[in-house]
PDB file of C-alpha atoms and ligand atoms in Angstrom:
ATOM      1  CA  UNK A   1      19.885  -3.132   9.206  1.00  0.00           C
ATOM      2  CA  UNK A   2      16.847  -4.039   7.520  1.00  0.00           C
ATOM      3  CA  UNK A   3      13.627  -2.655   8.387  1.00  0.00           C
ATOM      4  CA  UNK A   4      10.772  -4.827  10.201  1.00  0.00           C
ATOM      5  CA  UNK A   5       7.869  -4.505   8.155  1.00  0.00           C
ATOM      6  CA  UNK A   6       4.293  -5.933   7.494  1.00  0.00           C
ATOM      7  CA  UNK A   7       2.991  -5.222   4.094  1.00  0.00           C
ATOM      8  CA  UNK A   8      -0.490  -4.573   4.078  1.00  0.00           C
ATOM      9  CA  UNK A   9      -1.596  -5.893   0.386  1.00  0.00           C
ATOM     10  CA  UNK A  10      -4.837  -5.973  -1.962  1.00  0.00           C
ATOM     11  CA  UNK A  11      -6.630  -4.351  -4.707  1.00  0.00           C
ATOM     12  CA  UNK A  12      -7.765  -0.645  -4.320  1.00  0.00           C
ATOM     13  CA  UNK A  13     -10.433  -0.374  -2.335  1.00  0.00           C
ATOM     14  CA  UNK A  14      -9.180  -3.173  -0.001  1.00  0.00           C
ATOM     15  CA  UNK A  15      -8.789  -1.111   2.888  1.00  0.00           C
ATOM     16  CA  UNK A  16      -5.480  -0.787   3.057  1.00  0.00           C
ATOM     17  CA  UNK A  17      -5.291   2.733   4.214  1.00  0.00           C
ATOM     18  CA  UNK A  18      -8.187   2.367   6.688  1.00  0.00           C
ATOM     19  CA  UNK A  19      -6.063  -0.579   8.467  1.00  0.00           C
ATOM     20  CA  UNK A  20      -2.785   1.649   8.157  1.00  0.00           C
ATOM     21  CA  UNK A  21      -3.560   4.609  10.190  1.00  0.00           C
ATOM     22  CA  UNK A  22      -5.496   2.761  13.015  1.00  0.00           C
ATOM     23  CA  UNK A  23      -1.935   0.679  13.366  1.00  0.00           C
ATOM     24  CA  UNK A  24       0.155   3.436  12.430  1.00  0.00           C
ATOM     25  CA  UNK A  25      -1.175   5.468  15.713  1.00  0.00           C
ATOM     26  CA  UNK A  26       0.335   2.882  18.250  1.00  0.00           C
ATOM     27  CA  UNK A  27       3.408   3.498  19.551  1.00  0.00           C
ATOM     28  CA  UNK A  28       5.593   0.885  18.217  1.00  0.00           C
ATOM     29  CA  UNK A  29       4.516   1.107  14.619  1.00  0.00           C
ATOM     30  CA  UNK A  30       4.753   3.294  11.654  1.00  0.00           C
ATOM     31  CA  UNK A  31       2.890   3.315   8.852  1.00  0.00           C
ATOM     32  CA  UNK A  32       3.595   4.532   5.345  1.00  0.00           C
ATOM     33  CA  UNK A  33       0.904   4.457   2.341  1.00  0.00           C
ATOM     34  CA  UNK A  34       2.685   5.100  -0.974  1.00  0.00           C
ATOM     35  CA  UNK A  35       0.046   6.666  -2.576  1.00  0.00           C
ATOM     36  CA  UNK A  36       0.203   9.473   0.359  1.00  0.00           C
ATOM     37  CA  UNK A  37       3.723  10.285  -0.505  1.00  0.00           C
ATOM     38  CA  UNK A  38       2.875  10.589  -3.955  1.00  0.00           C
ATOM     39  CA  UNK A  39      -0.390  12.601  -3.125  1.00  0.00           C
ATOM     40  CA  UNK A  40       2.237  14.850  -0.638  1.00  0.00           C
ATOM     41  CA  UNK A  41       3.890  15.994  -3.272  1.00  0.00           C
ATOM     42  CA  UNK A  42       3.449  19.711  -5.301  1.00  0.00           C
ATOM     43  CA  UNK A  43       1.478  19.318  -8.135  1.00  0.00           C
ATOM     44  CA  UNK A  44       4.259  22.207  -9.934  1.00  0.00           C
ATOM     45  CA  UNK A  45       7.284  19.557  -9.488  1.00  0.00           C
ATOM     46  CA  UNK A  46       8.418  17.401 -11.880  1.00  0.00           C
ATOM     47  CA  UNK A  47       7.933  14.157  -9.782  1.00  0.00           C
ATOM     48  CA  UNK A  48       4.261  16.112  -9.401  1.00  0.00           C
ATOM     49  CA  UNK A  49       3.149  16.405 -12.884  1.00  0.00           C
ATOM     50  CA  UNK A  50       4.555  13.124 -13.418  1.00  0.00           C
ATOM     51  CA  UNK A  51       2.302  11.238 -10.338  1.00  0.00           C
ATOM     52  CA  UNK A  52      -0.564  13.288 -11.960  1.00  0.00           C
ATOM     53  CA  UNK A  53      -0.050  11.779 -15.638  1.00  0.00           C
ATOM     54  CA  UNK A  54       0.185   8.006 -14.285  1.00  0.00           C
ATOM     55  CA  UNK A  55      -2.521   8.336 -11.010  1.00  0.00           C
ATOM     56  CA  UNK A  56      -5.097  10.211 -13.462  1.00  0.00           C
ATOM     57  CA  UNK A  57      -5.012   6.970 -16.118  1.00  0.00           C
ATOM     58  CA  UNK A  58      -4.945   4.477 -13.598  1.00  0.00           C
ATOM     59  CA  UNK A  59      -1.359   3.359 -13.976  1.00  0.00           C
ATOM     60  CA  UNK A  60       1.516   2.729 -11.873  1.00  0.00           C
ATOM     61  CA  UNK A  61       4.467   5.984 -11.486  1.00  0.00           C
ATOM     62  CA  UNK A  62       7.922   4.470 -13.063  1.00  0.00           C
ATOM     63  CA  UNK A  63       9.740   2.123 -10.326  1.00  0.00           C
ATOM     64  CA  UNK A  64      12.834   4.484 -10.571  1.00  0.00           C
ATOM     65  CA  UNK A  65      11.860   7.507  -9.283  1.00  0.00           C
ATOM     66  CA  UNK A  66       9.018   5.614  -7.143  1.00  0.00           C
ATOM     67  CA  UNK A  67      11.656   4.382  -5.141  1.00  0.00           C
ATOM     68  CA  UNK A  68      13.704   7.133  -4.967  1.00  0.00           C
ATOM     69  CA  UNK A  69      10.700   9.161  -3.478  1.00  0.00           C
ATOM     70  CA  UNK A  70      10.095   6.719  -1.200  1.00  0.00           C
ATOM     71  CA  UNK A  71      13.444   6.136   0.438  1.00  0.00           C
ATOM     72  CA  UNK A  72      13.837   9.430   0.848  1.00  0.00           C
ATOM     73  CA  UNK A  73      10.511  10.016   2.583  1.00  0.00           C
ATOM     74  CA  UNK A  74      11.120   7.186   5.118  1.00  0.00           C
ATOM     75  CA  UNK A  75      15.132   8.875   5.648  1.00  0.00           C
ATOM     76  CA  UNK A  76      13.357  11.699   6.207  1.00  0.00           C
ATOM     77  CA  UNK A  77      11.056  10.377   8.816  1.00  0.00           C
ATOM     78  CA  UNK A  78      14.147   8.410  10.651  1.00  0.00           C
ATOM     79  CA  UNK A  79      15.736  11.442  10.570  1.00  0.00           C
ATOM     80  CA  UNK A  80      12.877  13.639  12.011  1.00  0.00           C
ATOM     81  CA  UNK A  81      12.287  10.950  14.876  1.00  0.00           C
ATOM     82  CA  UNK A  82       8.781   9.697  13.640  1.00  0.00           C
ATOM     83  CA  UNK A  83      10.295   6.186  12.630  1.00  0.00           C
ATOM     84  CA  UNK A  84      13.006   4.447  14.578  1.00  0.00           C
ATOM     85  CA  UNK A  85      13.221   0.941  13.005  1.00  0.00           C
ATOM     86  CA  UNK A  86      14.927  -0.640  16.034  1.00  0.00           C
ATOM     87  CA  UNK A  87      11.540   0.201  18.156  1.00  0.00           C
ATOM     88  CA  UNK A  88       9.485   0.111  15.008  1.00  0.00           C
ATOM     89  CA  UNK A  89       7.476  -2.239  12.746  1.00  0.00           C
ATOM     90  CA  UNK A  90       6.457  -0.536   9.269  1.00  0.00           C
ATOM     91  CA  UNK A  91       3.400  -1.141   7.965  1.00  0.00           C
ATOM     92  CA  UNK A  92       4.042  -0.710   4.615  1.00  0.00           C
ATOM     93  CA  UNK A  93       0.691   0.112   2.404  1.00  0.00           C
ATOM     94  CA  UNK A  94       0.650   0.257  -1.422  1.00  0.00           C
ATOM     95  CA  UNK A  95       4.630  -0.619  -2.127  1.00  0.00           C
ATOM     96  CA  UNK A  96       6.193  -3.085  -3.611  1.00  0.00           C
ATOM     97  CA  UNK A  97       3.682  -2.776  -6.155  1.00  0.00           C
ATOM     98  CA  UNK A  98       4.954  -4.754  -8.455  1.00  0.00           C
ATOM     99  CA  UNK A  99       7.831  -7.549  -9.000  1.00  0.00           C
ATOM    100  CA  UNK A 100      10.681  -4.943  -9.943  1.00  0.00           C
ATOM    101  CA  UNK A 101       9.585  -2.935  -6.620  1.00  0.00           C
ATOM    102  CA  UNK A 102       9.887  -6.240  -4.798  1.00  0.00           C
ATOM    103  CA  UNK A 103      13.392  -6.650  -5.661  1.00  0.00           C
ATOM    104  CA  UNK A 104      14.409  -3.467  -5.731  1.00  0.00           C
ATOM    105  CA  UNK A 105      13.641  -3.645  -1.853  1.00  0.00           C
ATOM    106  CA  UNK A 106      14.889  -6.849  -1.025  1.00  0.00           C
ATOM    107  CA  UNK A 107      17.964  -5.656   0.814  1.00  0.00           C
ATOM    108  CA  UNK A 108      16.205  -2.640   2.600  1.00  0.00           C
ATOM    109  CA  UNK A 109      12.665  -5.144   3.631  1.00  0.00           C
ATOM    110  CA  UNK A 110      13.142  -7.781   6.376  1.00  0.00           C
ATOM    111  CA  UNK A 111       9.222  -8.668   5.504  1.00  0.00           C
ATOM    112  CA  UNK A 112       7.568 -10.456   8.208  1.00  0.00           C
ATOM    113  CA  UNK A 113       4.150 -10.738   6.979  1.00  0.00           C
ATOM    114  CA  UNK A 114       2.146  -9.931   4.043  1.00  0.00           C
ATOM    115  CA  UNK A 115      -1.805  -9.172   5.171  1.00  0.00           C
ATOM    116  CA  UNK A 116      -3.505  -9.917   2.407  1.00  0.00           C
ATOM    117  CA  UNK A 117      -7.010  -7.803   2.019  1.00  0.00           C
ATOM    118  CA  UNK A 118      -9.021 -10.042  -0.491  1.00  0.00           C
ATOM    119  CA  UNK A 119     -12.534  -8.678  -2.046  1.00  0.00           C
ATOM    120  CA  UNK A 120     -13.765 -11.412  -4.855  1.00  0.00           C
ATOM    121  CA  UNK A 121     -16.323  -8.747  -5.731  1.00  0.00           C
ATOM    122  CA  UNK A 122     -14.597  -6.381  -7.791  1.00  0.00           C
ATOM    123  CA  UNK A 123     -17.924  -4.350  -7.758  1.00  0.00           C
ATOM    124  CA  UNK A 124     -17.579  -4.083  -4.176  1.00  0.00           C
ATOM    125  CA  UNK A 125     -14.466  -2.062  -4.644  1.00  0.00           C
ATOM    126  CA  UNK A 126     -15.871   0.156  -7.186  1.00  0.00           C
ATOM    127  CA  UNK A 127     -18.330   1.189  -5.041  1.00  0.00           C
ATOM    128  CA  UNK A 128     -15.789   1.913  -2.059  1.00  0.00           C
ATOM    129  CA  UNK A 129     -13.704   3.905  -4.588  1.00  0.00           C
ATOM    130  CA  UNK A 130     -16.423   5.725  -5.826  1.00  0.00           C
ATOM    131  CA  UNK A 131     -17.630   6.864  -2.180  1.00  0.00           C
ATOM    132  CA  UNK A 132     -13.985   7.575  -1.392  1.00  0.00           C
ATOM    133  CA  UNK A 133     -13.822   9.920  -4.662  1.00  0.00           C
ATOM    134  CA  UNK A 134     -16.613  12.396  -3.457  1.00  0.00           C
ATOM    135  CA  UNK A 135     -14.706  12.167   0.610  1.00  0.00           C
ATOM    136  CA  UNK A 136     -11.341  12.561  -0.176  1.00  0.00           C
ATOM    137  CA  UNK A 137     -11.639  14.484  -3.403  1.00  0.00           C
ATOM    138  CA  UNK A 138      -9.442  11.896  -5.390  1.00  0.00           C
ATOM    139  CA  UNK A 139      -8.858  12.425  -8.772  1.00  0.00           C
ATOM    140  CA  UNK A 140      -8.022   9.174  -9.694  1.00  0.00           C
ATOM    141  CA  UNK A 141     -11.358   7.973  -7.639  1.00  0.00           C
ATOM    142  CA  UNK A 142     -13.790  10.143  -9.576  1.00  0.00           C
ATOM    143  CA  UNK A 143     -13.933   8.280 -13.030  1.00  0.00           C
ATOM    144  CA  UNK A 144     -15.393   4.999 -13.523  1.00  0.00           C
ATOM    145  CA  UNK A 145     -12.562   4.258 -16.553  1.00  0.00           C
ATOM    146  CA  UNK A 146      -9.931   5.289 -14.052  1.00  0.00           C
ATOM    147  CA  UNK A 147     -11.031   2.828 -11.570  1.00  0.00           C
ATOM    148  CA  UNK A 148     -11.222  -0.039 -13.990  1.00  0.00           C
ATOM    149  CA  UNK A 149      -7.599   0.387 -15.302  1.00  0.00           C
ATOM    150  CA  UNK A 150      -6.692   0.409 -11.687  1.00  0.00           C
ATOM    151  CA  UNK A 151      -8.125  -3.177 -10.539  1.00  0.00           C
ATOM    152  CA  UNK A 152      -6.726  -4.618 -14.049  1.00  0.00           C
ATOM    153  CA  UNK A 153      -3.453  -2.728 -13.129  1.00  0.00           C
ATOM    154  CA  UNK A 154      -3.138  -4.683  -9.844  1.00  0.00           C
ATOM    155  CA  UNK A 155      -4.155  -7.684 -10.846  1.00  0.00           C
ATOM    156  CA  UNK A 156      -2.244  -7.915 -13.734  1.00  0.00           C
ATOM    157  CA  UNK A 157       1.161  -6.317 -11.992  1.00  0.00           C
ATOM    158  CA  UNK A 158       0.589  -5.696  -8.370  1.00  0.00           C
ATOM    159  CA  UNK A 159      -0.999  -9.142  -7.878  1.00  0.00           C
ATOM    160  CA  UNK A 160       2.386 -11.496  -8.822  1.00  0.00           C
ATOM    161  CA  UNK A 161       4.118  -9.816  -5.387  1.00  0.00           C
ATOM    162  CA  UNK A 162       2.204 -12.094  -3.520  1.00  0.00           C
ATOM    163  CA  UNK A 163       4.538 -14.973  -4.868  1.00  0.00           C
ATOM    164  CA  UNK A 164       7.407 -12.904  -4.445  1.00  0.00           C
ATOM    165  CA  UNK A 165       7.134 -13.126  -0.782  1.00  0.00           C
ATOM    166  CA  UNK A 166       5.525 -17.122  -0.762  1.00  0.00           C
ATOM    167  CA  UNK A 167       3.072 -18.709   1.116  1.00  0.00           C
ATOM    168  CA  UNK A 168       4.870 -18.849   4.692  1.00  0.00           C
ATOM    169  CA  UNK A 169       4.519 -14.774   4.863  1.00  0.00           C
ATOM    170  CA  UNK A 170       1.020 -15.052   3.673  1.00  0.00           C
ATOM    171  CA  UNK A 171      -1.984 -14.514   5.570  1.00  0.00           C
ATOM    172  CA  UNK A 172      -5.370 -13.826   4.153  1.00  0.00           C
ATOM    173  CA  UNK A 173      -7.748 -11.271   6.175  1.00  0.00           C
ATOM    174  CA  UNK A 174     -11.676 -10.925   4.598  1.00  0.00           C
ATOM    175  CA  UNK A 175     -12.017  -7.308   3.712  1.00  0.00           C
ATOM    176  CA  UNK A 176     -15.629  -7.588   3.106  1.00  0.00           C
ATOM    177  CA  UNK A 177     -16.189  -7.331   6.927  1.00  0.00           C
ATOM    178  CA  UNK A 178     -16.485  -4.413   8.857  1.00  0.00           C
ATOM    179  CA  UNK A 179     -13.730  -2.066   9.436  1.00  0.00           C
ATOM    180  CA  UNK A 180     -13.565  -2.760  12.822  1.00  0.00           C
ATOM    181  CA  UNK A 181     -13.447  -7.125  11.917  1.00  0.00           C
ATOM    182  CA  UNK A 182     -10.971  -6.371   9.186  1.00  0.00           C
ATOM    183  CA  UNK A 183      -9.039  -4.981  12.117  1.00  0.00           C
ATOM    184  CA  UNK A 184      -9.183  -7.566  14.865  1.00  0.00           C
ATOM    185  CA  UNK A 185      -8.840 -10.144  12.020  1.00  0.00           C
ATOM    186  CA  UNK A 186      -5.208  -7.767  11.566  1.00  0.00           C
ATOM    187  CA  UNK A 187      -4.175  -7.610  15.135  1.00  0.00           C
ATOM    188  CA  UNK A 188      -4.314 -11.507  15.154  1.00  0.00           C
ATOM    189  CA  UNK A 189      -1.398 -12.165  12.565  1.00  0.00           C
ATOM    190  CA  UNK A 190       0.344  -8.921  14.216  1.00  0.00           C
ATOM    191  CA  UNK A 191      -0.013 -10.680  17.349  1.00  0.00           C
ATOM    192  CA  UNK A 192       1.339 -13.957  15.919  1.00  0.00           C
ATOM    193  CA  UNK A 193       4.638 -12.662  14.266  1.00  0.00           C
ATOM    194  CA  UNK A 194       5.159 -10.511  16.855  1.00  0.00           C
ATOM    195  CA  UNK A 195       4.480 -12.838  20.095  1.00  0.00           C
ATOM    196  CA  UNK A 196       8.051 -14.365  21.907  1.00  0.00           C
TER     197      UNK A 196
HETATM  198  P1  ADP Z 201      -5.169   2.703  -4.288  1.00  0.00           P
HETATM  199  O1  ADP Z 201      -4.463   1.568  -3.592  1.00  0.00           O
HETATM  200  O2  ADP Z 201      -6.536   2.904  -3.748  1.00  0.00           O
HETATM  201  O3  ADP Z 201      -5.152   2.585  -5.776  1.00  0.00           O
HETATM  202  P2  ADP Z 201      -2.972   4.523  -3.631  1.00  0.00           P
HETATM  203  O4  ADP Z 201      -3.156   5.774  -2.838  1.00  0.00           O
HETATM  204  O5  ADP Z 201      -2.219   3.412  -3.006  1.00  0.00           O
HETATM  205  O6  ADP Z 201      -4.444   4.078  -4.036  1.00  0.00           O
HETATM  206  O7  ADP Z 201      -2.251   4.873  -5.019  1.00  0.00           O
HETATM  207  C1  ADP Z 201      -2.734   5.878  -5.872  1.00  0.00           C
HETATM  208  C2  ADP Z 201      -1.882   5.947  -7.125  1.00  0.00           C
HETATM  209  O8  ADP Z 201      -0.534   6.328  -6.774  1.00  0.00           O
HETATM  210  C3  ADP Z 201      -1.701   4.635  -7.882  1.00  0.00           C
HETATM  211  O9  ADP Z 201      -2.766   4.381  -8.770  1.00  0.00           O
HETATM  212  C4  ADP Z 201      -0.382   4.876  -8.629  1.00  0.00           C
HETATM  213  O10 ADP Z 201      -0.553   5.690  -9.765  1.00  0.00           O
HETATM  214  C5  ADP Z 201       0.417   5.679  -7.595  1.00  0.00           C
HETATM  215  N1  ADP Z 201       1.221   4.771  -6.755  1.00  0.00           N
HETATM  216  C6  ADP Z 201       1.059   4.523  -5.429  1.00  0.00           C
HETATM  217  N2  ADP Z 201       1.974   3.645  -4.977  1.00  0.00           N
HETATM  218  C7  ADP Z 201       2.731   3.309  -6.049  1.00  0.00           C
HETATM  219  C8  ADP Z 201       3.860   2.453  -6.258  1.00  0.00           C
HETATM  220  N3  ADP Z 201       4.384   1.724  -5.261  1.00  0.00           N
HETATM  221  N4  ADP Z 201       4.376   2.370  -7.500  1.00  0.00           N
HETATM  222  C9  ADP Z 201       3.904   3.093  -8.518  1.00  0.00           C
HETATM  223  N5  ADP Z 201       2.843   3.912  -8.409  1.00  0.00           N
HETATM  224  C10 ADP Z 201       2.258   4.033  -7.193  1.00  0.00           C
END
């Protein structure tokens, strides 16, 4: 069976995350930020040290083992009882990342939307990241080279996914508003796919 999901896509800074955890604490969703599995991990692993190396320069972690980490984080969380994708939609934040992701997942995704965060002002997200970097004590937030490899990193390979899943999936959501617009703005496509 393939899981019901709704990605939750944009550049870093988007607010992504923010959106995430407000949906992922109803009952009937789950939500899963890439990035949080990666940050999960011990720093003394191998799949550690290797996060570290890509995060810290802004880059994407290999789609192999990303993957890998990832299926076995949500089998993990079917198997603990926090997901059950016959009563659940994911809400999938931060993967696919890129085309190869995309299609790596097309058998395990049933994709019902794709909520599409978009900032024109990539100064905007800057500053978000750099605010997040002193309240989250982010590495990979802290340095202003960092964060600029990041934006050209999803635009350049994170961006395409939005044609992977086409227009029909597509629905755009200002993240310039407030949090709490952002997330009504959300609640509205949830409330479309999910009405009948
Ligand atoms: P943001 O969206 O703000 O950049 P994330 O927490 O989503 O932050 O990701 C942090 C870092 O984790 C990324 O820059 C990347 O190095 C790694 N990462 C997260 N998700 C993926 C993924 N799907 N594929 C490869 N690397 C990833």
């Amino acid at each position: 069976m393939k899981l019901r999901t709704v990605l939750l896509f944009g550049a870093p800074g988007s607010g992504k995350g923010t959106q995430g955890k407000v949906l992922g604490a109803l009952p009937g969703f789950y939500h899963c930020s890439c990035g949080e599995v990666f940050r999960s991990l011990k720093l003394d692993t191998p799949l550690g040290r290797v996060f570290v190396e890509y995060s810290s320069r802004g880059e994407l972690v290999p789609d192999g083992p990303t993957i890998e980490l990832w299926r076995q984080f949500i089998g993990n969380c079917r198997q603990g009882g926090h997901y059950d994708p016959a009563n659940d939609i994911l809400v999938l934040d931060g993967i696919p990342r890129n085309l190869a992701q995309a299609e790596l997942l097309r058998d395990t995704l049933d994709v019902r939307a794709v909520v599409y965060l978009t900032c024109p002002h990539p100064e905007k997200l800057v500053q978000r990241l750099q605010r997040r970097a002193l309240k989250e004590n982010r590495l990979d937030d802290a340095n202003l080279e960092t964060i600029r490899r990041r934006l050209e990193t999803y635009d350049q390979e994170s961006r395409p996914v939005l044609d992977f899943y086409g227009r029909e999936l597509l629905h755009e959501v200002d993240a310039t508003q407030t949090p709490l617009d952002v997330l009504e703005d959300v609640v509205a496509v949830i409330r479309r796919i999910t009405a009948g």
